[in-house]
Tab-separated table of C-alpha atoms in Angstrom:
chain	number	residue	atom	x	y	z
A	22	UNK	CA	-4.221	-8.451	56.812
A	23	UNK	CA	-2.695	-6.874	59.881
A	24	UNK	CA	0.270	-6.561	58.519
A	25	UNK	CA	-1.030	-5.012	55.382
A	26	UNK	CA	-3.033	-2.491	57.123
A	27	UNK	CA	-0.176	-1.448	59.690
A	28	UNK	CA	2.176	-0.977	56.708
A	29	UNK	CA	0.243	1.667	55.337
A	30	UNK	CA	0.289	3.256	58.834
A	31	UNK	CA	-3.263	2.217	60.171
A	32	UNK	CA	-4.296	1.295	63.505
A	33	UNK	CA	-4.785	-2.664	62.949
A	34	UNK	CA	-5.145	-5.260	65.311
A	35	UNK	CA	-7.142	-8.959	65.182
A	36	UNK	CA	-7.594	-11.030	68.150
A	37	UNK	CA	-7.666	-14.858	68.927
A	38	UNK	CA	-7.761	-17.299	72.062
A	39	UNK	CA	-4.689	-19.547	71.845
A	40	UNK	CA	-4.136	-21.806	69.044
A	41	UNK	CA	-5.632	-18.667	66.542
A	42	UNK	CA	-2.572	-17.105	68.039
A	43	UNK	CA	-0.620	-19.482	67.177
A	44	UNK	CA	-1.129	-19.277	63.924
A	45	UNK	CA	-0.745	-16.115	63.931
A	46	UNK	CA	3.522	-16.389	64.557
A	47	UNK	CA	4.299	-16.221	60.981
A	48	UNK	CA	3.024	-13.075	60.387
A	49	UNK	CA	3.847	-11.330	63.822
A	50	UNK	CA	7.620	-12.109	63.890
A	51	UNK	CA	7.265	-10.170	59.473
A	52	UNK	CA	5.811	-7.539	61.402
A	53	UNK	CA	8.829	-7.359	64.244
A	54	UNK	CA	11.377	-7.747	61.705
A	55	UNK	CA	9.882	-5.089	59.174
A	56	UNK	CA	8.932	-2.992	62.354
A	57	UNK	CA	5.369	-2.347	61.676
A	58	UNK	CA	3.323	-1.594	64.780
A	59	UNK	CA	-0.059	-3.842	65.009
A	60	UNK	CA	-1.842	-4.920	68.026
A	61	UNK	CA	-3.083	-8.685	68.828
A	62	UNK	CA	-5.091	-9.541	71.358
A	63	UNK	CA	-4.883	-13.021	72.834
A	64	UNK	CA	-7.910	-14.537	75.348
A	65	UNK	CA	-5.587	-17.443	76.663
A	66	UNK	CA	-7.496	-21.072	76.870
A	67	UNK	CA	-6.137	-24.415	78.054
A	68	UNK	CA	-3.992	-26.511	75.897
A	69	UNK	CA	-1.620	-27.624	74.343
A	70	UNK	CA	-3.142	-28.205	71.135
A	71	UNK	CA	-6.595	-27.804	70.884
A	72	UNK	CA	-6.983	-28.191	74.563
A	73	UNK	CA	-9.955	-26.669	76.293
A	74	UNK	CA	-12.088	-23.347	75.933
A	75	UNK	CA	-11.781	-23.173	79.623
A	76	UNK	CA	-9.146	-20.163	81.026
A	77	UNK	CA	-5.532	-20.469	81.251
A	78	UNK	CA	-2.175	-18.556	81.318
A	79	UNK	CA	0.172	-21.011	79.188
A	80	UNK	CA	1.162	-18.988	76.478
A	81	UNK	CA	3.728	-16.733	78.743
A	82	UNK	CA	6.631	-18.019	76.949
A	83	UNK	CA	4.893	-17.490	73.942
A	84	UNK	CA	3.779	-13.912	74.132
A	85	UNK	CA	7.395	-12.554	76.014
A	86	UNK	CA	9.688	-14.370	73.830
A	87	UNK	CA	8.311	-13.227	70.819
A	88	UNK	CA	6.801	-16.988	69.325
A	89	UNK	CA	7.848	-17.099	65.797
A	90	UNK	CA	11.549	-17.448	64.560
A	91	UNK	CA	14.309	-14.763	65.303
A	92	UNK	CA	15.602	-12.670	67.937
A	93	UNK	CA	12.768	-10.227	68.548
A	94	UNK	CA	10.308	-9.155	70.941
A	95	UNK	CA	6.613	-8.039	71.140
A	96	UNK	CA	5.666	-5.510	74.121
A	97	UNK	CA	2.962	-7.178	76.527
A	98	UNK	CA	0.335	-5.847	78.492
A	99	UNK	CA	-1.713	-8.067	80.832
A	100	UNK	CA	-4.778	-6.763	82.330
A	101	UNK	CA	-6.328	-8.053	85.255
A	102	UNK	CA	-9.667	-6.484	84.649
A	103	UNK	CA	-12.551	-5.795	81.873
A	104	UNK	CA	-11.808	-2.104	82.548
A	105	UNK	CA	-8.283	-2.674	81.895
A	106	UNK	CA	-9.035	-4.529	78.896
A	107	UNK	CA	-10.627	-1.339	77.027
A	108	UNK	CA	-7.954	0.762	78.261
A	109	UNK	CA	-5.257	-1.355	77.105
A	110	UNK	CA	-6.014	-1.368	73.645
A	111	UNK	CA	-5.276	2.104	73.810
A	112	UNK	CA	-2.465	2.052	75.447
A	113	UNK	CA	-1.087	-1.050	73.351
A	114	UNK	CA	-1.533	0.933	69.908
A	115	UNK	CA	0.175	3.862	71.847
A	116	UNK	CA	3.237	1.739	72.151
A	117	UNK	CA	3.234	0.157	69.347
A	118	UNK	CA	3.431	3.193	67.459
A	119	UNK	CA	5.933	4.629	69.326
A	120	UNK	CA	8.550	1.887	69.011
A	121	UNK	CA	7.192	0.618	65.779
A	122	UNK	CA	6.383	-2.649	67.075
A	123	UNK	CA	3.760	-5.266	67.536
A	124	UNK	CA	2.111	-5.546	70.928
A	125	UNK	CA	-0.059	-8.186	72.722
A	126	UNK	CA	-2.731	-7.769	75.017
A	127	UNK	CA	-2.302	-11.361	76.611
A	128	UNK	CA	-5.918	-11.902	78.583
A	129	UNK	CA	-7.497	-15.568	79.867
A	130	UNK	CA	-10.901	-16.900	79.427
A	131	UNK	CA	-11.581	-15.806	82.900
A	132	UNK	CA	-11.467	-11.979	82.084
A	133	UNK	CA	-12.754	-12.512	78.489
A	134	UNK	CA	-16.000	-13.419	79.534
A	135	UNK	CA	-16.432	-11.299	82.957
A	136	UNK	CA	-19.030	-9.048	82.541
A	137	UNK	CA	-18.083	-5.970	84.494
A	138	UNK	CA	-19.222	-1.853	84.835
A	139	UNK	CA	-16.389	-0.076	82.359
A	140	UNK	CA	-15.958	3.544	81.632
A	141	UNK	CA	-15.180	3.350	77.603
A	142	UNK	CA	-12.543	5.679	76.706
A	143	UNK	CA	-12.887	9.046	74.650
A	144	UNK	CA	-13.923	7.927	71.039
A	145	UNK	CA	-10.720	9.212	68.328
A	146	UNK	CA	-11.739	9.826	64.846
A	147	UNK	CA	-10.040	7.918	62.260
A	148	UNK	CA	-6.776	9.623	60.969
A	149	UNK	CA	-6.624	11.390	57.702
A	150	UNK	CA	-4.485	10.656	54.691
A	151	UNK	CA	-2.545	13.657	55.348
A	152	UNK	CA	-2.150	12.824	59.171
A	153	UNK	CA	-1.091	9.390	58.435
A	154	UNK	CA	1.525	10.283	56.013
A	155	UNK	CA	2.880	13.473	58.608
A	156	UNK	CA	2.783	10.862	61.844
A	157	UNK	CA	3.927	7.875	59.572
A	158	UNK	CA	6.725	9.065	57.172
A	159	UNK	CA	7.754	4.867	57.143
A	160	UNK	CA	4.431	3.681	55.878
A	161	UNK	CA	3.317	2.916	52.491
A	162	UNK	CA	0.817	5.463	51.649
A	163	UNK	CA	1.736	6.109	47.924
A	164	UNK	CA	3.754	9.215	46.571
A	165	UNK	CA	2.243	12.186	46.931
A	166	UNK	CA	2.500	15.361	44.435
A	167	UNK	CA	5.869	16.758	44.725
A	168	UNK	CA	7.319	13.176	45.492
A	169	UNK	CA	8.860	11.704	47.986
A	170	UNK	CA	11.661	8.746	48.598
A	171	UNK	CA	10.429	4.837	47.700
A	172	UNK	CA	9.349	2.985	50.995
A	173	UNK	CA	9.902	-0.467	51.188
A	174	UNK	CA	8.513	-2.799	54.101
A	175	UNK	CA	9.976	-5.437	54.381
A	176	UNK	CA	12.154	-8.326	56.873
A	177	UNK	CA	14.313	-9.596	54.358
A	178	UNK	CA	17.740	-8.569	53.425
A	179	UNK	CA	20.494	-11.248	52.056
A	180	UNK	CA	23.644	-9.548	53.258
A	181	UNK	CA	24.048	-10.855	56.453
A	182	UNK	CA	26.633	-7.901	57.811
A	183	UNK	CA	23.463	-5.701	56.786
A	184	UNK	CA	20.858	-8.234	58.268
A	185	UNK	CA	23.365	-7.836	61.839
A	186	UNK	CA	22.928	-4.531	61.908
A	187	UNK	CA	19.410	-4.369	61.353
A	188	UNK	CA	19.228	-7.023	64.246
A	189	UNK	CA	21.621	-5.119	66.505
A	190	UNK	CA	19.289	-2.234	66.213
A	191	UNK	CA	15.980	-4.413	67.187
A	192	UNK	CA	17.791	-5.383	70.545
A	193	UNK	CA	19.043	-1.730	70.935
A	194	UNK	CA	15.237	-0.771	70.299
A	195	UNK	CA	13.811	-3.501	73.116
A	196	UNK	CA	16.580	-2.505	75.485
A	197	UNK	CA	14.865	1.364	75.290
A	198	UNK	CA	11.345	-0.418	75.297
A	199	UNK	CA	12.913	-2.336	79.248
A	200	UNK	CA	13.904	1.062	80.380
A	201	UNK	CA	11.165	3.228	79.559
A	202	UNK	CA	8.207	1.030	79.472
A	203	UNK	CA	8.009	-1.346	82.788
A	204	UNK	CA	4.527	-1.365	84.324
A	205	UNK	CA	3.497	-2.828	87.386
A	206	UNK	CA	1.226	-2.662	90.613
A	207	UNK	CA	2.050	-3.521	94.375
A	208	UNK	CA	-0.816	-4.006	97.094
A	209	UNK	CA	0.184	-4.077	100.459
A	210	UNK	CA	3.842	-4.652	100.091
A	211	UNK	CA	4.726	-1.860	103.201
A	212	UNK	CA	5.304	-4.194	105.805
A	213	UNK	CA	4.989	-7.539	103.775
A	214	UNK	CA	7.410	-10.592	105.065
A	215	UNK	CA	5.970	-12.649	101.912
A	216	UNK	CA	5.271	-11.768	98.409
A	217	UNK	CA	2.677	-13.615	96.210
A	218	UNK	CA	3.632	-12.331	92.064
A	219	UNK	CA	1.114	-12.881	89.856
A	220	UNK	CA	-0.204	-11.340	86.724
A	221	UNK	CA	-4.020	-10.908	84.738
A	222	UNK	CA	-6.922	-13.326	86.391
A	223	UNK	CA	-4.577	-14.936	88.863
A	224	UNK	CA	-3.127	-11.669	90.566
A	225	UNK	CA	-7.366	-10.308	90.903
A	226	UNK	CA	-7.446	-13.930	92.634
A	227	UNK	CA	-4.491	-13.600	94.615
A	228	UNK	CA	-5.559	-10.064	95.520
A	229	UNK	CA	-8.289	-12.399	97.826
A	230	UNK	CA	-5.571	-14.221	98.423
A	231	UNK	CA	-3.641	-11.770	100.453
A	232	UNK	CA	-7.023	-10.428	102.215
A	233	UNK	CA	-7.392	-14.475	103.041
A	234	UNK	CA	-3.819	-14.970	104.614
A	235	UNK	CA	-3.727	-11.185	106.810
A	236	UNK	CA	-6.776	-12.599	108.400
A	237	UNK	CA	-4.335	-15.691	109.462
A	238	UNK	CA	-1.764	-13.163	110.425
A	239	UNK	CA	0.403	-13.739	107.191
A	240	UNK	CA	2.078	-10.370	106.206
A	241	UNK	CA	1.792	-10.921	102.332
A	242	UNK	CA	1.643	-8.456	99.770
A	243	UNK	CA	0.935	-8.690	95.865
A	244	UNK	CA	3.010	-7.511	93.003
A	245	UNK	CA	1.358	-7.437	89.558
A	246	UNK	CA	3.286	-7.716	86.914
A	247	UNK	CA	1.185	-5.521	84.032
A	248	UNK	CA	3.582	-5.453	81.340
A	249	UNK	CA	5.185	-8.934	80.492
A	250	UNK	CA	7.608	-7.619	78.587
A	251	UNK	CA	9.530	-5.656	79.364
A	252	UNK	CA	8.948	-7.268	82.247
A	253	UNK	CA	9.409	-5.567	85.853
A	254	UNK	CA	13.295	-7.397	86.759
A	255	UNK	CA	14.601	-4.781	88.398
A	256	UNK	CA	11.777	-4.296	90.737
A	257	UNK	CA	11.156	-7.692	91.711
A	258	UNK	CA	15.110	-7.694	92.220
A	259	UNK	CA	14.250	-4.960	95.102
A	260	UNK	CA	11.624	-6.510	96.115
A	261	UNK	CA	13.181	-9.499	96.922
A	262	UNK	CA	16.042	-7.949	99.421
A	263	UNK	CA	12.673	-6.880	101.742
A	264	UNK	CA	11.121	-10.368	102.053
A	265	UNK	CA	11.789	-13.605	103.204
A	266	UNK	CA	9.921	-15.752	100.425
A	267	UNK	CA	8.125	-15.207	97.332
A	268	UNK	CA	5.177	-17.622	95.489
A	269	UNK	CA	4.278	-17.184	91.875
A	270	UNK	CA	1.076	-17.816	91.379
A	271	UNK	CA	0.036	-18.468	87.979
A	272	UNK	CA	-2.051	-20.557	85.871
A	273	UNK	CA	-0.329	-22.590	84.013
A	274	UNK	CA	2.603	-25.342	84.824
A	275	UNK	CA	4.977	-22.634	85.353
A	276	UNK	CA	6.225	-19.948	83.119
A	277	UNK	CA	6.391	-16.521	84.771
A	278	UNK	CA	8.459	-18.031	87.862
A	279	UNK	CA	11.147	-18.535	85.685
A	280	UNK	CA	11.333	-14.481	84.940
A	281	UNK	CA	11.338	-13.879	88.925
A	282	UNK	CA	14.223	-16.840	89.528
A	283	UNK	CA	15.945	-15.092	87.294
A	284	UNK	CA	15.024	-11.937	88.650
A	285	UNK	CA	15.323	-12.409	92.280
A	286	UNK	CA	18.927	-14.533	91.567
A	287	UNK	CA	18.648	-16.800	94.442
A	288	UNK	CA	18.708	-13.814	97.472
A	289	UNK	CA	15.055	-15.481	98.776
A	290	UNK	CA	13.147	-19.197	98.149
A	291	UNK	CA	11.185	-18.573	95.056
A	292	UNK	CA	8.766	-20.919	94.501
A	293	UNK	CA	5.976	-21.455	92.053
A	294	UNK	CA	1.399	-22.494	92.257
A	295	UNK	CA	-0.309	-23.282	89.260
A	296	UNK	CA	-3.434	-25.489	88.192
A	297	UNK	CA	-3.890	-26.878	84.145
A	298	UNK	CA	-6.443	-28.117	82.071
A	299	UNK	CA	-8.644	-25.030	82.463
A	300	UNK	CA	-8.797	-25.456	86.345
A	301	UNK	CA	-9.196	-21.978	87.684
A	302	UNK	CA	-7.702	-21.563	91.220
A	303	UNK	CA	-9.144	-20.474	94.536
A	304	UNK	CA	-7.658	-18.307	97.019
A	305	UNK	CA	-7.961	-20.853	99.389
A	306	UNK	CA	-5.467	-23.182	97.432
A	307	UNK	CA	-3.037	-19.884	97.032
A	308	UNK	CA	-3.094	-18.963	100.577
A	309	UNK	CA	-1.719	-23.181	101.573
A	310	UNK	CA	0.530	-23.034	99.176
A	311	UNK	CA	2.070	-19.774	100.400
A	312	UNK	CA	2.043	-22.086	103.936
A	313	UNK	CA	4.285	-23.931	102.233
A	314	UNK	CA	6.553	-21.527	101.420
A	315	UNK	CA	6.462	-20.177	104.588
């Protein structure tokens, strides 16, 4: 239905906690490979499987390498807040339009059902016909008078030497999305020795975190990871030549550490905290396991 809507060049989006999302795969990799922009918006709960309504963050590796079949890529934003959660959705059908692309909002149970004071953005009215066809010349919006060349939508073609360079242009497309797009937040990273990373409901935990561990005399800082992909390498790759150890703190059994390994390329200890099942961390339990790093 997304997909439908998006290819006649509407704002669309659905949302879902988890295994919804996972359902979802099918229809979001069509989408990447037809380049139709949509947005989805995914409320993270335990699993695998059915698992638990209680929070989580283990669908990383779902949401940044793309989750259905082929090489493609949806952009991810991952908000740490209610307030961020309204403004997102702006922001994610921004982007999407822009690159022609599906994008994720990738939240947990533990912001989904926050209650918190937000500031709604400016209501837009709904596009016309006219303004859909001028800002959308790709859609299918039916041939107006004086005609105009056939559209198809679609993510199939049989020739593979055609089907390359379609592909070719995707990663061409997400290398532009890495450059331009990268979004992230640092608190107190001045005159930091230590680095917890974290993204969504663990970095606003972590944030105590950090408050916790000064108070012990612990130089630590936060970085925040906001989009997921394209995800902030070549930041964490500076960041990592000013301090002498970095935790991940994430929760899940550890997906985002393997981005900053990768990232950081072995110049400082990386090492990774985590609870499953729906277990929601303290920043107690963040601040002893950056003593271990330590």
């Amino acid at each position: 239905m997304v997909y439908g809507a998006a290819g006649a060049g509407k704002r669309a989006m659905t949302s879902s906690s988890s295994p919804g999302i996972a359902l979802m795969q099918e229809g979001i990799t069509y989408m990447a490979g037809a380049e139709v922009p949509g947005v989805f918006v995914n409320v993270q709960r335990g699993g695998p499987g059915l698992g638990t309504i209680q929070p989580s963050q283990g669908d990383y590796f779902q949401a940044t390498r793309g989750g259905g079949n082929g090489d493609y890529k949806v952009i991810v934003l991952a908000p740490s807040s209610v307030q961020e959660m309204a403004d997102f959705v702006d922001l994610a059908f921004e982007l999407a339009f822009k690159y022609r692309n599906p994008a994720m909002i990738l939240s947990d149970g533990v912001i989904g059902q926050m209650m918190e004071k937000v500031v709604l953005p400016p209501f837009k009215p709904r596009r016309t016909d006219e303004e859909v066809i001028k800002q959308c010349p790709w859609a299918s919006t039916g041939k107006p008078k004086g005609g105009r060349e056939r559209v198809v939508i679609t993510s199939l073609e049989l020739k593979p030497e055609i089907m390359e360079q379609r592909n070719i242009a995707l990663q061409e497309k997400y290398a532009k999305i890495q450059e331009n797009e990268v979004r992230y937040e640092e608190q107190l990273m001045d005159d930091a020795e230590y680095a917890i990373v974290a993204f969504g409901s663990a970095a606003r935990i972590a944030e105590k975190s950090v408050e916790i561990a000064r108070e012990q005399g612990i130089k630590v800082g936060l970085f925040r990871p906001i989009t997921l992909f394209p995800f902030p390498t070549k930041q964490i790759e500076a960041l990592s030549k000013k301090v002498k150890g970095i935790l991940v703190a994430e929760i899940n059994a550890g997906q985002m550490v393997q981005d900053v390994r990768l990232a950081v390329n072995g110049v400082v200890p990386v090492e990774q905290f985590g609870r499953l099942g729906g277990i929601v961390p303290d920043p107690e339990e963040i601040v002893e396991a950056l003593k271990k790093v330590m």
